[in-house]
């Protein structure tokens, strides 16, 4: 069964460093998302992406964050200058369409630890 | 801001008992998706409910979407230790777009 994959599974970085989290969405899906989950808290929406453009973003997704689809299969989330509070699980998701009735399928996540 | 409240936050039962998890909001959703999440892993989809009043069954799990599409429930019949985990509901807003709002989760422990 097709699935969303993410790399790395765990990333440790120093505060102020740039990190890039990578995702390979399900191959026939056109819409991609990033969510994060701080330990012990709810899963929170960060951004949705379609056709090489951001469709929607949350207040969390400030200028320090960017997303890109550098080729036909990868979808990346870049954090330019990491802060301690960026430590969280980051989940990539994809869906075939962008309607409210469409299911999103999640990857296994990348645990980001900022020291 | 649309909120989803799940209850209870934690549920501990004996194997063979039934349980119900609730997901409530004051907002209308286009759909509600139920996921199960293991520690350190991503949410794994269980079901998507779309139509008000819809009932879906997945083996011993029964999912219902409220008539007004503001709430949903997950009922597990004859729970097994393998049902232990964190159950999350997530709703997509009625307006166009597919940003999911997640509930806080219900942690279920089924003791043998």
CSV table of C-alpha atoms in Angstrom, one decimal:
chain,number,residue,atom,x,y,z
A,1,UNK,CA,0.0,0.0,0.0
A,2,UNK,CA,1.4,3.4,-0.9
A,3,UNK,CA,2.7,5.4,2.0
A,4,UNK,CA,4.2,8.8,2.9
A,5,UNK,CA,7.9,8.5,3.9
A,6,UNK,CA,10.0,11.0,5.8
A,7,UNK,CA,13.7,11.4,6.4
A,8,UNK,CA,15.5,11.6,8.7
A,9,UNK,CA,13.6,10.0,11.5
A,10,UNK,CA,15.5,12.0,14.1
A,11,UNK,CA,17.5,15.2,13.6
A,12,UNK,CA,19.5,16.9,16.3
A,13,UNK,CA,20.7,20.4,15.7
A,14,UNK,CA,22.2,23.4,17.5
A,15,UNK,CA,20.1,26.5,18.0
A,16,UNK,CA,20.5,28.9,15.1
A,17,UNK,CA,21.3,26.2,12.5
A,18,UNK,CA,19.3,25.5,9.4
A,19,UNK,CA,17.5,22.2,9.0
A,20,UNK,CA,15.8,20.6,6.1
A,21,UNK,CA,13.2,17.9,6.7
A,22,UNK,CA,12.3,15.7,3.7
A,23,UNK,CA,9.2,13.9,2.7
A,24,UNK,CA,8.1,11.7,-0.2
A,25,UNK,CA,4.3,12.0,-0.6
A,26,UNK,CA,2.1,9.3,-2.1
A,27,UNK,CA,2.9,9.3,-5.8
A,28,UNK,CA,-0.5,10.3,-7.3
A,29,UNK,CA,-1.2,12.9,-4.6
A,30,UNK,CA,-1.2,16.5,-5.5
A,31,UNK,CA,-1.6,18.2,-2.2
A,32,UNK,CA,1.0,18.2,0.5
A,33,UNK,CA,1.1,19.4,4.1
A,34,UNK,CA,3.3,19.8,7.1
A,35,UNK,CA,2.1,19.5,10.7
A,36,UNK,CA,4.0,19.5,13.9
A,37,UNK,CA,3.4,18.0,17.4
A,38,UNK,CA,5.2,19.4,20.4
A,39,UNK,CA,5.6,16.8,23.0
A,40,UNK,CA,2.4,16.3,24.9
A,41,UNK,CA,0.5,18.7,22.8
A,42,UNK,CA,-2.0,18.5,19.9
A,43,UNK,CA,-1.0,18.0,16.3
A,44,UNK,CA,-0.9,21.5,14.7
A,45,UNK,CA,-1.2,22.5,11.0
A,46,UNK,CA,1.7,24.4,9.6
A,47,UNK,CA,1.2,24.7,5.8
A,48,UNK,CA,-0.4,23.2,2.7
A,49,UNK,CA,1.1,23.2,-0.7
A,50,UNK,CA,-0.1,22.6,-4.2
A,51,UNK,CA,1.3,23.3,-7.7
A,52,UNK,CA,4.5,24.8,-6.3
A,53,UNK,CA,2.7,27.3,-4.2
A,54,UNK,CA,1.6,27.6,-0.6
A,55,UNK,CA,-2.2,27.2,-0.4
A,56,UNK,CA,-2.6,28.0,3.3
A,57,UNK,CA,-0.4,28.5,6.3
A,58,UNK,CA,-0.8,28.9,10.0
A,59,UNK,CA,0.5,31.6,12.3
A,60,UNK,CA,3.3,29.3,13.3
A,61,UNK,CA,4.6,29.2,9.7
A,62,UNK,CA,6.6,32.5,9.9
A,63,UNK,CA,9.5,33.7,7.8
A,64,UNK,CA,11.8,31.2,9.3
A,65,UNK,CA,9.9,28.4,7.6
A,66,UNK,CA,9.8,27.6,3.9
A,67,UNK,CA,8.6,24.7,1.8
A,68,UNK,CA,9.7,23.4,-1.6
A,69,UNK,CA,9.1,20.7,-4.0
A,70,UNK,CA,12.6,20.5,-5.5
A,71,UNK,CA,11.8,17.6,-7.9
A,72,UNK,CA,8.9,15.4,-8.8
A,73,UNK,CA,8.9,13.3,-5.7
A,74,UNK,CA,10.3,15.2,-2.7
A,75,UNK,CA,8.6,17.8,-0.5
A,76,UNK,CA,10.8,19.7,2.0
A,77,UNK,CA,10.4,21.8,5.0
A,78,UNK,CA,13.2,24.2,5.8
A,79,UNK,CA,13.7,26.0,9.1
A,80,UNK,CA,16.3,28.7,8.6
A,81,UNK,CA,17.5,29.4,12.1
A,82,UNK,CA,16.2,26.9,14.6
A,83,UNK,CA,15.0,27.9,18.0
A,84,UNK,CA,14.6,25.7,21.1
A,85,UNK,CA,10.8,25.9,20.7
A,86,UNK,CA,11.1,24.3,17.3
A,87,UNK,CA,11.8,21.0,19.0
A,88,UNK,CA,8.9,18.8,18.0
A,89,UNK,CA,7.7,15.9,15.8
A,90,UNK,CA,7.2,17.1,12.2
A,91,UNK,CA,4.7,15.2,10.1
A,92,UNK,CA,4.3,15.4,6.4
A,93,UNK,CA,0.9,14.4,4.9
A,94,UNK,CA,-0.5,14.2,1.4
A,95,UNK,CA,-4.0,14.0,-0.2
A,96,UNK,CA,-5.2,13.4,-3.7
A,97,UNK,CA,-7.5,16.5,-3.7
A,98,UNK,CA,-7.9,19.6,-1.6
A,99,UNK,CA,-11.6,19.3,-0.6
A,100,UNK,CA,-12.6,19.1,3.1
A,101,UNK,CA,-13.8,15.6,2.4
A,102,UNK,CA,-10.4,14.3,1.3
A,103,UNK,CA,-8.4,12.0,3.5
A,104,UNK,CA,-4.8,13.0,4.4
A,105,UNK,CA,-2.3,10.3,4.9
A,106,UNK,CA,0.6,11.0,7.3
A,107,UNK,CA,4.2,10.0,7.3
A,108,UNK,CA,6.0,8.5,10.3
A,109,UNK,CA,7.4,11.9,11.3
A,110,UNK,CA,10.8,13.5,11.9
A,111,UNK,CA,11.7,14.2,15.5
A,112,UNK,CA,13.6,17.5,15.6
A,113,UNK,CA,15.6,18.2,18.7
A,114,UNK,CA,17.1,21.7,19.0
A,115,UNK,CA,19.9,22.1,21.6
B,1,UNK,CA,-10.5,29.1,15.4
B,2,UNK,CA,-12.2,25.8,15.2
B,3,UNK,CA,-11.6,23.5,18.2
B,4,UNK,CA,-12.1,19.8,18.6
B,5,UNK,CA,-12.5,18.5,22.1
B,6,UNK,CA,-12.0,14.8,22.8
B,7,UNK,CA,-13.2,12.9,25.8
B,8,UNK,CA,-12.2,11.2,27.9
B,9,UNK,CA,-8.5,12.0,27.8
B,10,UNK,CA,-7.7,8.6,29.2
B,11,UNK,CA,-9.6,5.4,29.4
B,12,UNK,CA,-8.5,2.2,31.1
B,13,UNK,CA,-10.6,-0.9,30.6
B,14,UNK,CA,-10.4,-4.7,30.9
B,15,UNK,CA,-10.2,-6.9,27.8
B,16,UNK,CA,-13.7,-7.7,26.5
B,17,UNK,CA,-15.3,-4.5,27.7
B,18,UNK,CA,-16.7,-1.9,25.4
B,19,UNK,CA,-15.6,1.8,25.1
B,20,UNK,CA,-16.7,5.0,23.4
B,21,UNK,CA,-14.5,8.0,22.6
B,22,UNK,CA,-16.1,11.3,21.8
B,23,UNK,CA,-15.0,14.2,19.6
B,24,UNK,CA,-17.0,17.4,19.9
B,25,UNK,CA,-17.0,20.9,18.4
B,26,UNK,CA,-19.2,23.9,18.1
B,27,UNK,CA,-18.2,24.2,14.5
B,28,UNK,CA,-19.3,22.3,11.4
B,29,UNK,CA,-16.8,20.1,9.6
B,30,UNK,CA,-16.8,18.8,6.0
B,31,UNK,CA,-15.4,15.6,7.4
B,32,UNK,CA,-13.9,14.0,10.4
B,33,UNK,CA,-11.0,11.7,10.2
B,34,UNK,CA,-10.0,9.3,13.0
B,35,UNK,CA,-6.4,8.3,13.4
B,36,UNK,CA,-4.5,6.0,15.8
B,37,UNK,CA,-1.0,7.1,16.8
B,38,UNK,CA,1.7,5.0,18.5
B,39,UNK,CA,4.4,6.7,20.5
B,40,UNK,CA,7.0,8.4,18.3
B,41,UNK,CA,5.1,7.6,15.1
B,42,UNK,CA,2.8,9.4,12.7
B,43,UNK,CA,-1.0,9.2,12.8
B,44,UNK,CA,-2.4,6.2,11.0
B,45,UNK,CA,-5.8,6.6,9.3
B,46,UNK,CA,-8.6,4.5,10.6
B,47,UNK,CA,-11.6,6.1,8.8
B,48,UNK,CA,-13.0,9.3,7.3
B,49,UNK,CA,-16.7,10.2,7.8
B,50,UNK,CA,-18.2,12.7,5.5
B,51,UNK,CA,-22.0,12.6,5.6
B,52,UNK,CA,-24.0,13.8,8.6
B,53,UNK,CA,-25.4,10.7,10.5
B,54,UNK,CA,-23.0,8.4,8.7
B,55,UNK,CA,-21.9,5.2,10.5
B,56,UNK,CA,-18.9,3.3,9.4
B,57,UNK,CA,-17.6,0.0,10.8
B,58,UNK,CA,-14.1,-1.3,10.8
B,59,UNK,CA,-14.2,-4.8,12.4
B,60,UNK,CA,-14.9,-4.1,16.1
B,61,UNK,CA,-14.7,-0.3,15.7
B,62,UNK,CA,-17.8,1.7,14.9
B,63,UNK,CA,-17.5,5.4,13.9
B,64,UNK,CA,-20.4,7.8,13.7
B,65,UNK,CA,-20.6,11.4,12.4
B,66,UNK,CA,-23.2,13.6,14.1
B,67,UNK,CA,-26.2,14.7,12.1
B,68,UNK,CA,-25.1,18.3,12.2
B,69,UNK,CA,-21.5,17.3,11.4
B,70,UNK,CA,-20.2,18.9,14.6
B,71,UNK,CA,-19.3,15.8,16.5
B,72,UNK,CA,-18.2,12.2,16.1
B,73,UNK,CA,-17.8,9.1,18.2
B,74,UNK,CA,-15.7,5.9,18.1
B,75,UNK,CA,-17.1,2.8,19.7
B,76,UNK,CA,-14.9,-0.3,20.3
B,77,UNK,CA,-16.7,-3.5,21.0
B,78,UNK,CA,-15.1,-6.2,23.0
B,79,UNK,CA,-11.8,-4.4,23.3
B,80,UNK,CA,-8.5,-6.3,22.9
B,81,UNK,CA,-5.1,-5.4,24.3
B,82,UNK,CA,-4.1,-4.7,20.7
B,83,UNK,CA,-6.5,-1.7,20.7
B,84,UNK,CA,-4.3,0.0,23.2
B,85,UNK,CA,-3.1,3.4,21.8
B,86,UNK,CA,-3.8,7.0,21.3
B,87,UNK,CA,-6.9,7.8,19.2
B,88,UNK,CA,-7.1,11.2,17.5
B,89,UNK,CA,-9.9,12.9,15.7
B,90,UNK,CA,-9.2,15.6,13.1
B,91,UNK,CA,-11.7,17.8,11.3
B,92,UNK,CA,-11.5,19.6,8.0
B,93,UNK,CA,-13.3,23.0,8.0
B,94,UNK,CA,-16.6,23.4,6.1
B,95,UNK,CA,-15.1,26.0,3.9
B,96,UNK,CA,-12.9,25.1,1.0
B,97,UNK,CA,-9.4,23.9,2.0
B,98,UNK,CA,-8.2,20.9,3.8
B,99,UNK,CA,-6.4,22.2,6.9
B,100,UNK,CA,-7.0,19.6,9.6
B,101,UNK,CA,-7.8,20.6,13.2
B,102,UNK,CA,-6.8,17.9,15.6
B,103,UNK,CA,-8.4,16.9,19.0
B,104,UNK,CA,-6.1,16.4,21.9
B,105,UNK,CA,-6.5,12.6,21.7
B,106,UNK,CA,-7.8,9.8,23.9
B,107,UNK,CA,-5.3,7.4,25.3
B,108,UNK,CA,-6.9,3.9,25.6
B,109,UNK,CA,-5.4,1.2,27.7
B,110,UNK,CA,-6.9,-2.3,27.4
B,111,UNK,CA,-5.7,-4.6,30.1
B,112,UNK,CA,-5.6,-8.4,29.6
